[in-house]
Amino acid sequence: MSKRALISLSDKSGILEFAKELVELGYEILSTGGTKAFLEQNGVAITSVDSVTNFPEILDGRVKTLNPMIHGGLLAKHDDPSHQAQLEEHKITPIQVVCVNLYPFRETISKPDVAFEDAIENIDIGGPSMLRSAAKNHQYVTVITDASDYAEVLEQLKETGETTLETRRKLAAKVFRQTAAYDALIASYMTDLTGEEFPESLTLTYERKQSLRYGENPHQKAAFYKRPLGSDFSIASATQLHGKELSYNNIQDANAAIQIIKEFKIPAAVAVKHMNPCGVGTGETISAAFNKAFEADSTSIFGGIVALNREVDAATAKVLAGIFLEIIIAPSFSEEAITLLTAKKNIRLLTISYEQTKKDAWNTVSVEGGLLVQSPDAFGLTDADVKVVTDREPTAEEWKALELGWSVVKHVKSNAIVVATEDMTVGVGAGQMNRVGSAKIALEQAGDLAKGAGLASDAFFPMNDTVEVAAKAGITAIIQTGGSVKDQDSIDKANEYGIAMVFTGVRHFKH
């Protein structure tokens, strides 16, 4: 049987050497368009696809390989007498090797202000068709879509004249993953254009960024995947400057930290432990902000993750270096900060782009047998219909405390209570089964710092007991959702203690 290889590539990395080796092994090379020109210019003898199909390229190259002379050669079973007879009848030559990659659709739509026409013209039709035909028939056909696989294929062809079935099946699986990912990006792009929020089917694609040593616990396997064209302001897009590889829990905690730091425009620092903030601080400088975050909970920060929204300077780095931290995340680090912090072998230093250019439209959470999809909780205090419901309005200082508490509480696991001053959190109560329980934890942590502070709740008070414990701890202002059938009881209790209370009408549950 004659040996044929079909080569058609957008990314021609490594193909010249691969094609020359195939010719040495006795393969006739079929090609078309730019790939044909490239190989011929570099001395590789090529058979033009249109000489095989007896039909020219038409429609500006939209139709080249969609022809029975090509797909018959890809799909025929080599050990089926009926298939072989049909090939002979129609003078179709089998194709044993296919080397194809696809039009750069992803790269095209990632360009700012890409024209719709350019996006459409970069939807490959013939490439996926050839890949799928070859992959379906991998019992007989070796199909390659990744340049990293050239060497293994050549090694096997040189040794035995053919690839192993195991290799062909592995390569076919990669083809179907890649074509599925390619189609998923196209589907996402077209769906976004139509404005449809929840289509009848949802196909998501992710690329493996990192294999992890284990998951939440050592007995669990894990890997980290990145969404193509996802948010720049994300751990998936972070650059690691120093330290060990991130673990599963590191990634979860780091993501929680940057979701909180996104809330602040002024210099701010966030410390996170087990996906909940243990300290948040703001200030005129990043050093002052971190000092506040550290002061908020100098115990829980041990072994935690810190995110800052300004460059880490020498003054801040000196303080950070004196604390055991897993990760520090910032837009950048000064040279002095790098020198100070890299002296610690294991600490991870990450930079991310704080210039948000893209936003992930949806949050997804896996549940057994399914996937939950929702829009991000981007609702801020300026979006809310804020109402002062007590006799007394908050003072200017209390408003700042309530704003900070409200910015943080939506990132705390429900039931959530945050006690804050105008520039730092002083108590966080997270994940309790009743609201007053979370309040007691936050207030106990705040101690004397609760006197004159503000208290933020992620949802309404079902009873007035939270107001009662807050008042006894010295809280002077409260911000909560409102909407309980017993709101008036809480309002009356706040008035009794002279507390200013604000309703937002917005709930911030985080499960």
Coordinates of C-alpha atoms in Angstrom, one line a residue, residues 17-322:
E17 CA 11.8 18.7 9.8
F18 CA 8.8 16.4 10.3
A19 CA 7.8 16.5 6.6
K20 CA 11.4 15.9 5.5
E21 CA 11.5 12.8 7.7
L22 CA 8.2 11.5 6.3
V23 CA 9.6 11.9 2.8
E24 CA 12.7 9.9 3.8
L25 CA 10.3 7.2 5.1
G26 CA 8.6 7.0 1.7
Y27 CA 5.6 9.1 2.3
E28 CA 3.9 11.2 -0.4
I29 CA 3.0 14.6 1.1
L30 CA -0.4 16.1 0.3
S31 CA -0.8 19.8 1.1
T32 CA -2.5 23.0 0.1
G33 CA -2.4 26.8 0.4
G34 CA 0.2 28.3 2.7
T35 CA 1.5 25.0 4.0
K36 CA 2.2 23.8 0.5
A37 CA 4.0 26.9 -0.4
F38 CA 6.1 26.9 2.8
L39 CA 7.2 23.3 2.3
E40 CA 8.0 23.6 -1.4
Q41 CA 10.1 26.8 -0.7
N42 CA 12.1 24.6 1.7
G43 CA 12.7 21.8 -0.8
V44 CA 10.0 19.3 0.2
A45 CA 8.2 17.7 -2.8
I46 CA 4.5 18.2 -2.5
T47 CA 1.4 16.8 -4.2
S48 CA -1.3 19.5 -4.4
V49 CA -4.6 18.6 -2.9
D50 CA -6.5 19.9 -5.9
S51 CA -4.5 17.5 -8.1
V52 CA -6.0 14.7 -6.0
T53 CA -9.5 16.0 -5.8
N54 CA -9.5 17.2 -9.4
F55 CA -11.3 20.3 -8.1
P56 CA -9.8 23.7 -7.5
E57 CA -9.9 25.7 -4.2
I58 CA -13.0 27.8 -4.3
L59 CA -14.8 30.5 -2.3
D60 CA -11.6 32.2 -1.3
G61 CA -10.2 29.0 0.1
R62 CA -13.3 28.1 2.2
V63 CA -13.6 24.8 0.2
K64 CA -10.3 22.9 -0.4
T65 CA -10.3 19.5 1.3
L66 CA -14.1 18.8 1.7
N67 CA -14.0 16.1 -1.0
P68 CA -14.6 12.4 -1.1
M69 CA -11.1 11.9 -2.6
I70 CA -9.7 13.2 0.7
H71 CA -12.3 12.0 3.3
G72 CA -12.6 8.6 1.5
G73 CA -8.8 8.2 2.0
L74 CA -9.2 9.1 5.7
L75 CA -12.2 7.1 6.6
A76 CA -11.7 3.8 4.8
K77 CA -11.0 0.7 6.9
H78 CA -7.8 -0.8 5.6
D79 CA -8.8 -4.4 6.4
D80 CA -12.3 -4.2 5.1
P81 CA -12.5 -5.8 1.5
S82 CA -15.6 -3.8 0.7
H83 CA -14.0 -0.5 1.6
Q84 CA -10.9 -1.4 -0.3
A85 CA -12.9 -2.3 -3.4
Q86 CA -14.7 1.0 -3.2
L87 CA -11.4 2.9 -2.9
E88 CA -10.1 1.0 -6.0
E89 CA -13.3 1.7 -7.9
H90 CA -13.2 5.4 -7.3
K91 CA -9.4 5.6 -7.5
I92 CA -9.0 6.9 -3.9
T93 CA -5.6 6.4 -2.2
P94 CA -5.7 5.9 1.6
I95 CA -4.1 8.4 3.8
Q96 CA -2.1 7.0 6.8
V97 CA -0.9 10.2 8.5
V98 CA -2.7 13.5 9.0
C99 CA -1.0 16.5 10.4
V100 CA -3.5 19.4 10.9
N101 CA -4.0 22.4 13.2
L102 CA -6.7 24.9 13.1
Y103 CA -7.3 28.5 12.1
P104 CA -6.4 30.8 15.0
F105 CA -9.9 31.6 16.1
R106 CA -8.9 32.2 19.7
E107 CA -6.1 34.5 18.9
T108 CA -8.4 36.4 16.5
I109 CA -11.2 37.1 19.0
S110 CA -8.7 38.0 21.7
K111 CA -7.7 41.1 19.7
P112 CA -9.3 44.4 20.9
D113 CA -12.2 45.4 18.8
V114 CA -11.9 42.4 16.5
A115 CA -14.3 42.7 13.5
F116 CA -17.1 40.2 13.4
E117 CA -16.1 39.3 9.8
D118 CA -12.5 38.5 10.9
A119 CA -13.8 36.2 13.6
I120 CA -16.1 34.4 11.2
E121 CA -13.4 33.9 8.6
N122 CA -11.2 32.3 11.3
I123 CA -13.7 29.6 12.0
D124 CA -12.1 26.5 10.5
I125 CA -14.3 24.0 8.7
G126 CA -12.0 21.8 6.6
G127 CA -9.4 21.4 9.4
P128 CA -11.8 20.0 12.1
S129 CA -13.5 17.8 9.4
M130 CA -10.1 16.2 8.5
L131 CA -9.1 15.8 12.1
R132 CA -12.4 14.2 13.1
S133 CA -12.4 11.8 10.1
A134 CA -8.8 10.7 10.9
A135 CA -9.4 10.5 14.6
K136 CA -12.6 8.4 14.0
N137 CA -10.5 6.1 11.9
H138 CA -7.5 6.0 14.3
Q139 CA -7.5 2.2 14.0
Y140 CA -5.6 2.8 10.8
V141 CA -4.7 6.5 10.7
T142 CA -2.2 8.5 12.8
V143 CA -3.5 12.0 13.4
I144 CA -1.4 14.8 14.8
T145 CA -2.6 18.2 15.9
D146 CA 0.2 19.1 18.4
A147 CA 3.8 19.7 17.3
S148 CA 5.0 18.2 20.6
D149 CA 3.9 14.8 19.3
Y150 CA 6.0 14.8 16.1
A151 CA 9.0 13.2 17.7
E152 CA 7.1 10.2 19.2
V153 CA 5.4 9.5 15.9
L154 CA 8.6 9.7 13.9
E155 CA 10.4 7.4 16.4
Q156 CA 7.7 4.7 16.0
L157 CA 7.5 5.0 12.2
K158 CA 11.3 4.6 12.0
E159 CA 11.3 1.6 14.3
T160 CA 8.4 -0.4 12.9
G161 CA 7.0 1.4 10.0
E162 CA 3.8 2.3 11.8
T163 CA 2.6 3.8 15.1
T164 CA 1.1 1.6 17.8
L165 CA -2.6 1.5 18.3
E166 CA -2.1 2.9 21.8
T167 CA -0.4 5.9 20.3
R168 CA -3.0 6.4 17.6
R169 CA -5.8 6.2 20.2
K170 CA -4.0 8.7 22.5
L171 CA -3.6 11.1 19.6
A172 CA -7.2 10.7 18.5
A173 CA -8.4 11.5 22.0
K174 CA -6.3 14.7 21.9
V175 CA -7.9 15.6 18.6
F176 CA -11.4 15.3 19.9
R177 CA -10.5 17.3 23.0
Q178 CA -9.0 20.1 20.9
T179 CA -11.8 20.2 18.4
A180 CA -14.3 20.2 21.2
A181 CA -12.5 23.1 22.9
Y182 CA -12.3 24.9 19.6
D183 CA -16.0 24.5 19.0
A184 CA -16.7 25.6 22.6
L185 CA -15.0 28.9 22.1
I186 CA -16.9 29.5 18.9
A187 CA -20.2 28.6 20.6
S188 CA -19.3 31.0 23.5
Y189 CA -18.4 33.8 21.1
M190 CA -21.6 33.4 19.1
T191 CA -23.8 33.0 22.2
D192 CA -22.3 36.2 23.7
L193 CA -23.1 38.1 20.4
T194 CA -26.8 37.0 20.7
G195 CA -26.9 38.1 24.4
E196 CA -28.4 34.8 25.5
E197 CA -27.6 34.3 29.1
F198 CA -28.6 30.7 29.8
P199 CA -28.7 28.7 26.6
E200 CA -30.2 25.2 26.4
S201 CA -26.8 23.7 26.6
L202 CA -23.5 25.0 28.1
T203 CA -20.1 23.9 26.8
L204 CA -17.1 25.2 28.7
T205 CA -13.5 24.7 27.9
Y206 CA -10.4 25.0 30.1
E207 CA -6.7 24.5 29.5
R208 CA -4.5 22.7 32.0
K209 CA -2.2 25.3 33.7
Q210 CA -0.7 23.1 36.3
S211 CA -0.8 19.5 37.7
L212 CA -1.1 19.7 41.5
R213 CA 0.6 17.4 44.0
Y214 CA -2.8 16.7 45.6
G215 CA -6.2 18.4 46.2
E216 CA -7.7 19.7 49.4
N217 CA -6.2 16.7 51.2
P218 CA -3.2 14.5 50.3
H219 CA -5.4 11.5 49.3
Q220 CA -7.2 13.6 46.6
K221 CA -5.9 14.1 43.1
A222 CA -6.1 17.5 41.5
A223 CA -5.1 19.8 38.6
F224 CA -5.5 23.5 37.9
Y225 CA -7.2 24.6 34.7
K226 CA -7.3 28.1 33.1
R227 CA -10.2 29.4 31.1
P228 CA -9.1 30.7 27.7
L229 CA -9.6 34.4 27.3
G230 CA -10.6 34.6 31.0
S231 CA -10.0 37.5 33.3
D232 CA -6.6 39.0 33.5
F233 CA -7.3 39.9 37.2
S234 CA -7.1 36.3 38.3
I235 CA -4.9 33.7 39.9
A236 CA -5.1 31.7 36.6
S237 CA -3.3 34.6 34.9
A238 CA -0.9 35.4 37.7
T239 CA 2.9 35.4 37.3
Q240 CA 4.8 33.5 40.0
L241 CA 8.1 35.3 40.8
H242 CA 9.3 33.0 43.6
G243 CA 8.5 30.0 45.8
K244 CA 7.1 26.5 45.6
E245 CA 4.3 25.6 43.2
L246 CA 0.9 26.6 44.3
S247 CA -1.3 23.9 46.0
Y248 CA -5.0 23.4 45.6
N249 CA -5.7 25.2 48.8
N250 CA -3.3 28.0 48.0
I251 CA -5.2 28.6 44.8
Q252 CA -8.5 28.7 46.5
D253 CA -7.3 31.1 49.2
A254 CA -5.5 33.3 46.8
N255 CA -8.6 33.6 44.6
A256 CA -10.6 34.6 47.7
A257 CA -8.0 37.2 48.6
I258 CA -8.1 38.9 45.2
Q259 CA -11.9 38.9 45.1
I260 CA -11.8 41.1 48.2
I261 CA -9.0 43.3 47.1
K262 CA -11.0 44.1 43.9
E263 CA -13.4 46.1 46.1
F264 CA -10.8 48.8 46.9
K265 CA -9.4 51.7 44.9
I266 CA -7.5 53.3 47.8
P267 CA -4.4 51.4 49.2
A268 CA -5.6 48.2 50.8
A269 CA -4.4 44.9 52.1
V270 CA -6.3 41.7 52.6
A271 CA -5.2 38.7 54.7
V272 CA -7.1 35.4 54.1
K273 CA -7.2 32.1 55.9
H274 CA -9.3 29.2 54.7
M275 CA -11.0 31.4 52.1
N276 CA -12.3 33.9 54.7
P277 CA -10.7 37.3 55.4
C278 CA -9.0 37.5 58.8
G279 CA -7.9 41.1 58.3
V280 CA -8.6 43.9 55.9
G281 CA -6.9 47.3 56.2
T282 CA -6.8 50.6 54.2
G283 CA -4.5 53.6 54.5
E284 CA -2.7 56.4 52.7
T285 CA 0.2 54.0 51.8
I286 CA 0.3 50.3 51.2
S287 CA 2.5 49.9 54.2
A288 CA -0.1 51.6 56.5
A289 CA -2.8 49.5 54.9
F290 CA -1.0 46.3 55.6
N291 CA -0.2 47.3 59.2
K292 CA -4.0 47.7 59.7
A293 CA -4.7 44.3 58.1
F294 CA -2.1 42.7 60.4
E295 CA -3.4 44.5 63.5
A296 CA -6.9 43.2 62.6
D297 CA -5.9 39.6 63.4
S298 CA -2.2 39.1 64.1
T299 CA -2.9 35.4 65.1
S300 CA -5.0 34.1 62.2
I301 CA -2.7 35.7 59.5
F302 CA 0.0 33.1 60.4
G303 CA 0.3 30.8 57.4
G304 CA -2.2 32.9 55.5
I305 CA -2.4 34.6 52.1
V306 CA -2.0 38.4 51.7
A307 CA -3.1 40.5 48.7
L308 CA -2.2 44.1 48.2
N309 CA -3.3 46.5 45.5
R310 CA -0.2 48.6 45.3
E311 CA 3.5 47.8 44.6
V312 CA 5.1 46.2 47.6
D313 CA 7.9 48.6 48.7
A314 CA 10.8 48.0 51.0
A315 CA 8.9 49.2 54.1
T316 CA 6.1 46.8 53.6
A317 CA 8.3 44.0 52.6
K318 CA 10.3 44.3 55.9
V319 CA 7.0 43.7 57.8
L320 CA 5.9 40.9 55.5
A321 CA 9.2 39.1 55.8
G322 CA 8.8 38.9 59.6

